[in-house]
Coordinates of C-alpha atoms in Angstrom, one line a residue:
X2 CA 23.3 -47.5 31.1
X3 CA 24.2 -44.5 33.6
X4 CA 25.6 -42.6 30.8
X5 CA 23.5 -40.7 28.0
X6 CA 25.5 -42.4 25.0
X7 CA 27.1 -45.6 24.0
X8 CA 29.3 -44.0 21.8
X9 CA 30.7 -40.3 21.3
X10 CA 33.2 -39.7 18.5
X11 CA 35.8 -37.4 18.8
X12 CA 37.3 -35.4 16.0
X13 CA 33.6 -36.0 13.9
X14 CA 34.9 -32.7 11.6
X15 CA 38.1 -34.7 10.5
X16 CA 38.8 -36.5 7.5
X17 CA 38.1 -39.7 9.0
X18 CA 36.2 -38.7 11.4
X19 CA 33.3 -37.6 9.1
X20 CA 32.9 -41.4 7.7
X21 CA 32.7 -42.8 11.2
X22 CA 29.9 -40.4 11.5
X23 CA 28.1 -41.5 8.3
X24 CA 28.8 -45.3 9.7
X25 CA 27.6 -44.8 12.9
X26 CA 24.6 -43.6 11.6
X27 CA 24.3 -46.7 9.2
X28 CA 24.7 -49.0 12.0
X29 CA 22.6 -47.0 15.0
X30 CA 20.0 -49.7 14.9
X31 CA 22.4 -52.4 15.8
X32 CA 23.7 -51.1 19.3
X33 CA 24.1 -53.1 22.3
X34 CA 21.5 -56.1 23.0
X35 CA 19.6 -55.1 19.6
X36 CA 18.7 -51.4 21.2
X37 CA 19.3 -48.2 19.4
X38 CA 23.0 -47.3 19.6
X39 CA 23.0 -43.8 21.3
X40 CA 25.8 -41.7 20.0
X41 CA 26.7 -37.8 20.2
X42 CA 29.8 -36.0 18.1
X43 CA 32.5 -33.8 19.3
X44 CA 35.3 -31.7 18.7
X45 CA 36.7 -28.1 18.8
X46 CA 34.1 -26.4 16.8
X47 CA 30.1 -26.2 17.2
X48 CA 29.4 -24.9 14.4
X49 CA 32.0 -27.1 12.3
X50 CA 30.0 -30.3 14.2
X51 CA 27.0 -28.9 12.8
X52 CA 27.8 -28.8 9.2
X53 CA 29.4 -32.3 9.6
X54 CA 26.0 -33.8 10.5
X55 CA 24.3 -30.9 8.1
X56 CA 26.0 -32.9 5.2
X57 CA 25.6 -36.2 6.4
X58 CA 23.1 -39.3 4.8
X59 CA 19.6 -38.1 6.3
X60 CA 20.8 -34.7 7.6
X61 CA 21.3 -35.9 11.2
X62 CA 20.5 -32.7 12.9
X63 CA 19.1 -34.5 16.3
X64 CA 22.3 -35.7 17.0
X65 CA 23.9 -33.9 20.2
X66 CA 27.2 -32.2 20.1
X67 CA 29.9 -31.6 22.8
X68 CA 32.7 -29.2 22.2
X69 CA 35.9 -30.7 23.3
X70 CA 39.4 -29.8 22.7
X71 CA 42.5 -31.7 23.1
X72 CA 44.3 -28.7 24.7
X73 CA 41.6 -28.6 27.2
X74 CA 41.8 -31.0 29.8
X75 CA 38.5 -30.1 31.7
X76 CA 36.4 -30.5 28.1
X77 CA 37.9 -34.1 27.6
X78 CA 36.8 -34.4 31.3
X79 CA 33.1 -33.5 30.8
X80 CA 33.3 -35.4 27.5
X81 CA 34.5 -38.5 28.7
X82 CA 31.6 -38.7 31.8
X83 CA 29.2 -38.7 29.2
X84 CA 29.8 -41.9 27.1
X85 CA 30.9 -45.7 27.3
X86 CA 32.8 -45.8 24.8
X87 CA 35.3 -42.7 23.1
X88 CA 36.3 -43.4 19.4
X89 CA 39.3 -40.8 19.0
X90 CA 39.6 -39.8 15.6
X91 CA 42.0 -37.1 16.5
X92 CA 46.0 -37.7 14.7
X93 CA 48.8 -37.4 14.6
X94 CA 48.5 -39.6 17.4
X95 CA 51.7 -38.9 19.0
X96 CA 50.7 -35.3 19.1
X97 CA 47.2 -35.0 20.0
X98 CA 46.3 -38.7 21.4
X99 CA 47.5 -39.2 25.4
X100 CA 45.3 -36.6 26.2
X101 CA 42.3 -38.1 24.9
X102 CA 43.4 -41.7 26.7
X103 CA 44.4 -40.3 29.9
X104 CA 40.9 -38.5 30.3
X105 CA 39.4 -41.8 29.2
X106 CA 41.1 -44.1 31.9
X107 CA 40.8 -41.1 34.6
X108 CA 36.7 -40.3 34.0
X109 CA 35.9 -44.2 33.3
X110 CA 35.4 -44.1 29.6
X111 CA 36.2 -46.8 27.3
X112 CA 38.7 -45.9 24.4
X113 CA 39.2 -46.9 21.0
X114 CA 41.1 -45.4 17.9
X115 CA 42.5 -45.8 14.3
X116 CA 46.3 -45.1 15.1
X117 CA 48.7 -46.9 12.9
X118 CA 51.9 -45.5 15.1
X119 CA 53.8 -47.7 16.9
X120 CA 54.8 -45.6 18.9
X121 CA 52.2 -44.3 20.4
X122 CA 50.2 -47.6 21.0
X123 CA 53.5 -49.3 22.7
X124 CA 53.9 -46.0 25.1
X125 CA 49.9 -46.3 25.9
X126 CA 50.4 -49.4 26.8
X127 CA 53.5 -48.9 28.8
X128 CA 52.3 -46.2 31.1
X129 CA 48.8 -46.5 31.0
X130 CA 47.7 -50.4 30.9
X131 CA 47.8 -50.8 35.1
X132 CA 46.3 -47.4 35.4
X133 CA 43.5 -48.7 33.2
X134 CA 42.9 -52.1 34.8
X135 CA 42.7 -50.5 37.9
X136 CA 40.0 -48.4 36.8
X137 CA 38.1 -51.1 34.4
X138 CA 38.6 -49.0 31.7
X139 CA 39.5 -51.0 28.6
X140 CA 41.9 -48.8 25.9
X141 CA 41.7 -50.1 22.5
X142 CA 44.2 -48.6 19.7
X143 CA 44.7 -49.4 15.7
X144 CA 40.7 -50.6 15.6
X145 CA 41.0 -49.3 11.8
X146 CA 43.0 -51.1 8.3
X147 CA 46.1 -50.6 11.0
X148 CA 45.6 -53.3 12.2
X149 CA 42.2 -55.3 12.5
X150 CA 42.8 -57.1 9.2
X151 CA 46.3 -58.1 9.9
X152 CA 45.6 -58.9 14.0
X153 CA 42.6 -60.6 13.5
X154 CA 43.4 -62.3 10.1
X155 CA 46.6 -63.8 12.3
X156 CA 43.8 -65.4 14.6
X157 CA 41.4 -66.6 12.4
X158 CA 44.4 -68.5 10.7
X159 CA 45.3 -69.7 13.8
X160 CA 41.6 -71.1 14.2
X161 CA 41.4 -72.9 10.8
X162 CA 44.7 -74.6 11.6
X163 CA 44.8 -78.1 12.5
X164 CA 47.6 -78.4 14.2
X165 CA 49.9 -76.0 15.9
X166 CA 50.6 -73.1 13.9
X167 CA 54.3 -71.2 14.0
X168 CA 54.3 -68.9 11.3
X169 CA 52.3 -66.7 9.3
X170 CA 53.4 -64.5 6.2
X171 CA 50.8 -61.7 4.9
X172 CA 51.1 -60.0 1.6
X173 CA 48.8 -56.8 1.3
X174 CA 47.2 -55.9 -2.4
X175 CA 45.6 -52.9 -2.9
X176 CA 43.8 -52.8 -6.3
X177 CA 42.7 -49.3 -7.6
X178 CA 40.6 -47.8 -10.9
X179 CA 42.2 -45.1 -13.3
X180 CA 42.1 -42.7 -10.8
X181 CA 44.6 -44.6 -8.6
X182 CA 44.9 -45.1 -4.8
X183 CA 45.1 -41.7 -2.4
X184 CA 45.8 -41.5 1.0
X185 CA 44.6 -37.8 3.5
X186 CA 47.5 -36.2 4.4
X187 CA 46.8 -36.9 7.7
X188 CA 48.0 -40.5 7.5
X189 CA 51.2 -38.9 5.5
X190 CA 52.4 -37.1 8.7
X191 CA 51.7 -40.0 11.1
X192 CA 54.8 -41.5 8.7
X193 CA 56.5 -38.5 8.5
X194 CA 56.8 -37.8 12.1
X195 CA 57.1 -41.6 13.0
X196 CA 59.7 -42.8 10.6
X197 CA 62.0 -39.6 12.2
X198 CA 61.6 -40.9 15.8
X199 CA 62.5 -44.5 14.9
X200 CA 65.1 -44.4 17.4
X201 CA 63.1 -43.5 20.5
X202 CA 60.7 -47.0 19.6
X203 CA 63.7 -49.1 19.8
X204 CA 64.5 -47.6 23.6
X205 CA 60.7 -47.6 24.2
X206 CA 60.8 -51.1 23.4
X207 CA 63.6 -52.0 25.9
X208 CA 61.6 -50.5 28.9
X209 CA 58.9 -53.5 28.6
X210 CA 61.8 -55.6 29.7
X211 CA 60.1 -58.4 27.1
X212 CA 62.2 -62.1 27.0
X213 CA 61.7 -62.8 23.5
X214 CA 58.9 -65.2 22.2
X215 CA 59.9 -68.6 21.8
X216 CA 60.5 -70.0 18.1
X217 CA 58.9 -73.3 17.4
X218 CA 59.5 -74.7 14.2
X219 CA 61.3 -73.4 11.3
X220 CA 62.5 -69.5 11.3
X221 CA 60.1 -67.6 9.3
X222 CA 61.4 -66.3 6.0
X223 CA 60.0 -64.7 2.6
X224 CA 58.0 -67.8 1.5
X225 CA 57.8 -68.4 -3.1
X226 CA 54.0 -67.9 -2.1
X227 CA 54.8 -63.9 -2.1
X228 CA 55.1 -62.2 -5.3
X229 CA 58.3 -61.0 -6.7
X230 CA 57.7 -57.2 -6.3
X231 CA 56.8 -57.1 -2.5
X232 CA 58.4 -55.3 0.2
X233 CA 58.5 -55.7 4.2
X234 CA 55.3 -53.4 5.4
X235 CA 56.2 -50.4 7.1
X236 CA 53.0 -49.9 8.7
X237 CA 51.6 -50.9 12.8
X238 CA 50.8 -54.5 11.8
X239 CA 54.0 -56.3 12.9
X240 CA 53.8 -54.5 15.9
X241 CA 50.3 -54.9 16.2
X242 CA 50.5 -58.4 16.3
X243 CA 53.7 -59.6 18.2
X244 CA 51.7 -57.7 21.3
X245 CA 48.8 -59.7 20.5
X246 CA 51.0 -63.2 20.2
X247 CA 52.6 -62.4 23.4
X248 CA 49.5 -61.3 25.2
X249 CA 48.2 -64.9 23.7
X250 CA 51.4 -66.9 24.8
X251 CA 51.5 -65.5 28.7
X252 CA 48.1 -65.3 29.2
X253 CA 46.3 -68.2 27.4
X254 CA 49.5 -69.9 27.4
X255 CA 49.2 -70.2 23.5
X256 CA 51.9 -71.2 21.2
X257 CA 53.0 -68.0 19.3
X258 CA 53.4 -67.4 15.7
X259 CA 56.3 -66.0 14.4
X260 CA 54.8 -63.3 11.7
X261 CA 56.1 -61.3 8.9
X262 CA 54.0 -58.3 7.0
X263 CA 54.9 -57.6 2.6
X264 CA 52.8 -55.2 0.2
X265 CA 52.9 -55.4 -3.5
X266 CA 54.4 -52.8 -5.0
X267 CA 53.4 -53.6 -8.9
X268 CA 55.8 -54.1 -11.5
X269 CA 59.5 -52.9 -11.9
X270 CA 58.8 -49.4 -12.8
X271 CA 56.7 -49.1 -9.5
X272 CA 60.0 -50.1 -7.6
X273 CA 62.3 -48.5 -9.3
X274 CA 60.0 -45.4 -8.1
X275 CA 59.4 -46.6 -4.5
X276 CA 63.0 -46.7 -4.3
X277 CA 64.1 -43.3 -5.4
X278 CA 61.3 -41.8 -3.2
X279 CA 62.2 -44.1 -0.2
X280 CA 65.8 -43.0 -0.3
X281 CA 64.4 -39.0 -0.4
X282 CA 62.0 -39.8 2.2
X283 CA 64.5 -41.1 4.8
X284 CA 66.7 -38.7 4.0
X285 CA 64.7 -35.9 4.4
X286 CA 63.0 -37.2 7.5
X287 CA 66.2 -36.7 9.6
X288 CA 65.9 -33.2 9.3
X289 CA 63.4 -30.6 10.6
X290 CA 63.3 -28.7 7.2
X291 CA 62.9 -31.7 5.4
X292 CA 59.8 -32.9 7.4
X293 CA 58.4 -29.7 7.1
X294 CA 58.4 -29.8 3.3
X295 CA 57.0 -33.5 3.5
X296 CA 54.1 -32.5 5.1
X297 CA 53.8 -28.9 3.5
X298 CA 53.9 -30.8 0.2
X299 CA 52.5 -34.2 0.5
X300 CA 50.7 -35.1 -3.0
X301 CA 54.5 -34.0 -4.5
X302 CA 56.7 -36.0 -2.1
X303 CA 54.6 -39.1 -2.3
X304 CA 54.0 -38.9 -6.6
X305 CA 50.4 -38.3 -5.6
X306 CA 49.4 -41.2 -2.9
X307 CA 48.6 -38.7 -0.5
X308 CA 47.3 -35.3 -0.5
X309 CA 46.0 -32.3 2.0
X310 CA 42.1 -33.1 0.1
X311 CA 42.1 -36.7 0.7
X312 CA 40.8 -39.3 -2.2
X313 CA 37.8 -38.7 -3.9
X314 CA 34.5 -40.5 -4.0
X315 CA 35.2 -42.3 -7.3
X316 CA 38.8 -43.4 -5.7
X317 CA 37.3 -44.8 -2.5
X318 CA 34.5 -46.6 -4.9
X319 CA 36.8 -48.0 -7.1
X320 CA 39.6 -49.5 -4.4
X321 CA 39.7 -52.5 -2.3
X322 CA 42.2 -54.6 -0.9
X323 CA 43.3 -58.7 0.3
X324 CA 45.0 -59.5 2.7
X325 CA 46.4 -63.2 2.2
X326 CA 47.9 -65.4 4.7
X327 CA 50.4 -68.4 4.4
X328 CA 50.9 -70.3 7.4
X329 CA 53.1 -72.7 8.2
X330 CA 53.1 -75.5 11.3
X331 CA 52.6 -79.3 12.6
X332 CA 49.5 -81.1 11.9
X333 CA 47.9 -82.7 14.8
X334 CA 49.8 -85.7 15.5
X335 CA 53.3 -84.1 15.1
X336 CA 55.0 -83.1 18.0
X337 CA 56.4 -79.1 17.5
X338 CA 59.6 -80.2 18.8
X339 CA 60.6 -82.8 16.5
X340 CA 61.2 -81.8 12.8
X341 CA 60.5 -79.3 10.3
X342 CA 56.7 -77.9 9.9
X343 CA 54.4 -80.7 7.6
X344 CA 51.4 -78.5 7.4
X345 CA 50.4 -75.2 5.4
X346 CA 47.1 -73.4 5.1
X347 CA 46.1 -70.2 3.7
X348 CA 43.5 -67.7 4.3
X349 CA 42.5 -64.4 3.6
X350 CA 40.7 -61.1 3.9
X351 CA 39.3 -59.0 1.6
X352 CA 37.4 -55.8 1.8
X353 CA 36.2 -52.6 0.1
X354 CA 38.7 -49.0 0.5
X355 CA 40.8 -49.5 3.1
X356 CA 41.4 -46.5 4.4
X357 CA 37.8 -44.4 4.7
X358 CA 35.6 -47.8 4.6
X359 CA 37.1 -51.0 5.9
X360 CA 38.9 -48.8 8.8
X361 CA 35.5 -46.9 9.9
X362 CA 33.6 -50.2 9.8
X363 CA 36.3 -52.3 11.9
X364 CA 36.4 -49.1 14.8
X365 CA 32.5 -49.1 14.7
X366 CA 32.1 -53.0 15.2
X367 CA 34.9 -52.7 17.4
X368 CA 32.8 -50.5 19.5
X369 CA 29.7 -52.2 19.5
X370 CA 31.2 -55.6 20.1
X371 CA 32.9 -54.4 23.3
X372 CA 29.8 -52.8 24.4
X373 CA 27.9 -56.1 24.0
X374 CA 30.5 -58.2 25.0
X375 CA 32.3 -56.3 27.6
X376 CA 32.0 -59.6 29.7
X377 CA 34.2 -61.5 27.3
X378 CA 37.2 -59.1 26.9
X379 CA 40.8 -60.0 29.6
X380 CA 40.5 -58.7 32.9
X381 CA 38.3 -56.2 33.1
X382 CA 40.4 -53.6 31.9
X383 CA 44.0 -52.5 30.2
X384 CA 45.6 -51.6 27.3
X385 CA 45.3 -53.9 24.5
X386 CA 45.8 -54.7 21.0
X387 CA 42.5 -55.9 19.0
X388 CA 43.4 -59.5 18.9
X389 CA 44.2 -59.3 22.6
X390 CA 40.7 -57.8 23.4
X391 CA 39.0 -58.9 21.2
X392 CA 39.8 -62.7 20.7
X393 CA 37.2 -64.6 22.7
X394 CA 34.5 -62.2 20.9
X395 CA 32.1 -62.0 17.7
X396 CA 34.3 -59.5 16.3
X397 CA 35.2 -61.6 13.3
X398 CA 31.6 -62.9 12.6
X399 CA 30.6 -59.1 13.0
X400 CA 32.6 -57.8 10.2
X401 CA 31.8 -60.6 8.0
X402 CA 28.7 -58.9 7.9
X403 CA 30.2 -55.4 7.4
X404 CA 32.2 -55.4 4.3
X405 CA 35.3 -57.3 5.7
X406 CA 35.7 -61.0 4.8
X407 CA 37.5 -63.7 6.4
X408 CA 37.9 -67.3 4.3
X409 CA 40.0 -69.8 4.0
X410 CA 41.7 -70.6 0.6
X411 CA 43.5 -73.3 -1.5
X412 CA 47.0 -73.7 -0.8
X413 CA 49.5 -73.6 -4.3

């Protein structure tokens, strides 16, 4: 330990950031070899830190605070020589994020975040993943709901398979009480600003030079397993996981699995909705006016899944999701190459609020695991998706224990 904390989170006065504080200080006891986890806050304001761990469980007013700012390169500096390991709470992402992983990789700080922007995470990777194995630092983004459930669910299928795997559907359920499901605005500009710049992915994309995966077995397609009002997700976790399935195939030399990502969307009504909004939404997108009444208005443009308060208490209490896989491959004495898949399995993953409690449990555990297992992660540093890092690691048994479960289930 030649640094005063394990752990320093960045952005502690933000939405999101204010649960991982209340997490952290949950889980201080389980830090790295069974010690107390050391941990300090930061952010632009003192006085705003101070009123963050005022009103947290316990009143945690012995906790230090560093004032940092994303504007100022120098503060990131003497922020980043202080701890192992960064969690950047800070978004937009594609705003307010390189700073935060460029200090990182430059003053030897590990990084981890909750981005759910594409993006973002493929350009990190693309300019910063030999920067960061030369300097063992190991960056680390969508630790949160985007995409730990979805990467890691992926490889636990792949585990419980007997066989060869080739292709894995998930279909996403979010149940909700009376009060319904809400989203922080926060998470309503990542979309905003992302869907508008959906161009510049696809030439991001192209600068990876990538030769595309190899298909074994059958081309994936919507299987009769999904239900009849689902929709492609929008969100990080195709992307999430094709990095991880390549990292898997060149590296490990692993067969990879074609995936494909739905979410329900209830009954007719509820699409009859999503698709009037969707067709305002992309069309106001396109246009600078337009996005700046998206995200002046959120709670209006969304019919109320998002707002500039956030959800309250009773919504996160009453909402939870699954995550359920079908897979599809050859059992053990069929050869890939010959024939159609004669195997299925299912699994899933189920967990309290996504959003505010699943995602601030997966980044904490996330943290904790790569400080206790550093030895275990690929090559001593880079950019890398969770799977990727985290897939010879007790990640997954970790968050069995932490509100996230992983199981397999009975196959219609």
């Amino acid at each position: 330990m030649t640094r005063p904390y394990h752990v320093i989170i960045f952005g502690a006065t933000g939405f999101t950031g204010q649960f991982v504080v209340e997490e952290v200080a949950r889980t201080a006891a389980e830090g790295p070899g069974g010690a107390p986890l050391k941990w300090a806050v930061a952010g632009r304001s003192r006085q705003r830190l101070e009123d963050v761990l005022g009103r947290a469980a316990g009143r945690l007013t012995d906790i230090e605070i560093i004032v940092a700012d994303v504007s100022i390169e120098e503060s990131l500096a003497i922020m980043c020589q202080q701890g192992l390991v960064i969690l950047n709470c800070v978004g937009p992402y594609r705003f307010y994020g390189e700073p935060v992983v460029k200090a990182c990789v430059e003053n030897g700080a590990h990084y981890l975040d909750i981005c759910g922007e594409p993006q973002f995470l493929e350009r990190m990777q693309l300019e910063y993943h030999t920067k960061a194995l030369d300097r063992g630092v190991y960056v680390i983004g969508s630790c949160g709901f985007d995409s730990v459930p979805a990467d890691l669910g992926v490889l636990y299928t792949q585990r419980q398979f007997k066989g060869t795997l080739t292709a894995v559907e998930s279909f996403l359920k979010i149940s909700s009480g009376p009060e319904g499901f809400s989203g922080h605005d926060a998470t309503w500009q990542s979309a905003v600003y992302g869907f508008a710049d959906s161009g510049s992915l696809r030439q991001l994309r192209k600068k990876f030079g990538h030769t595309p995966l190899p298909v074994v077995g059958a081309k994936v397609k919507k299987s009769r397993e999904i239900e009849q009002y689902a929709i492609p997700f929008m969100g990080s976790d195709p992307s999430v996981v094709k990095r991880t399935q390549r990292f898997l195939y060149e590296e490990q030399q692993q067969s990879p699995v074609q995936y494909s990502a739905y979410v329900g969307v209830g009954g007719l009504f509820s699409v009859v909705k999503l698709f009037c909004s969707g067709l305002l939404f992309w069309f106001m997108v396109k246009f600078s006016l337009g996005r700046k009444l998206l995200t002046m208005f959120p709670s209006f443009f969304s019919f109320g899944m998002f707002s500039k308060s956030g959800p309250t208490t009773k919504q996160i209490e009453d909402t939870c999701f699954s995550l359920t896989f079908f897979g599809e491959g050859y059992s053990e004495s069929t050869d890939p190459s010959q024939g159609r898949p004669n195997a299925k399995i299912c699994t899933q993953v189920v967990g309290a609020e996504p959003g505010y409690v699943v995602t601030v449990s997966t980044l904490v555990q996330a943290a904790v695991t790569l400080l206790d297992e550093l030895h275990s992660l690929p090559r001593r540093g880079g950019v890398y998706t969770p799977g990727a890092a985290f897939y010879k690691t007790s990640l997954i048994d970790r968050l069995q224990n932490h509100s996230v479960k992983f199981s397999v289930r009975h196959c219609e």
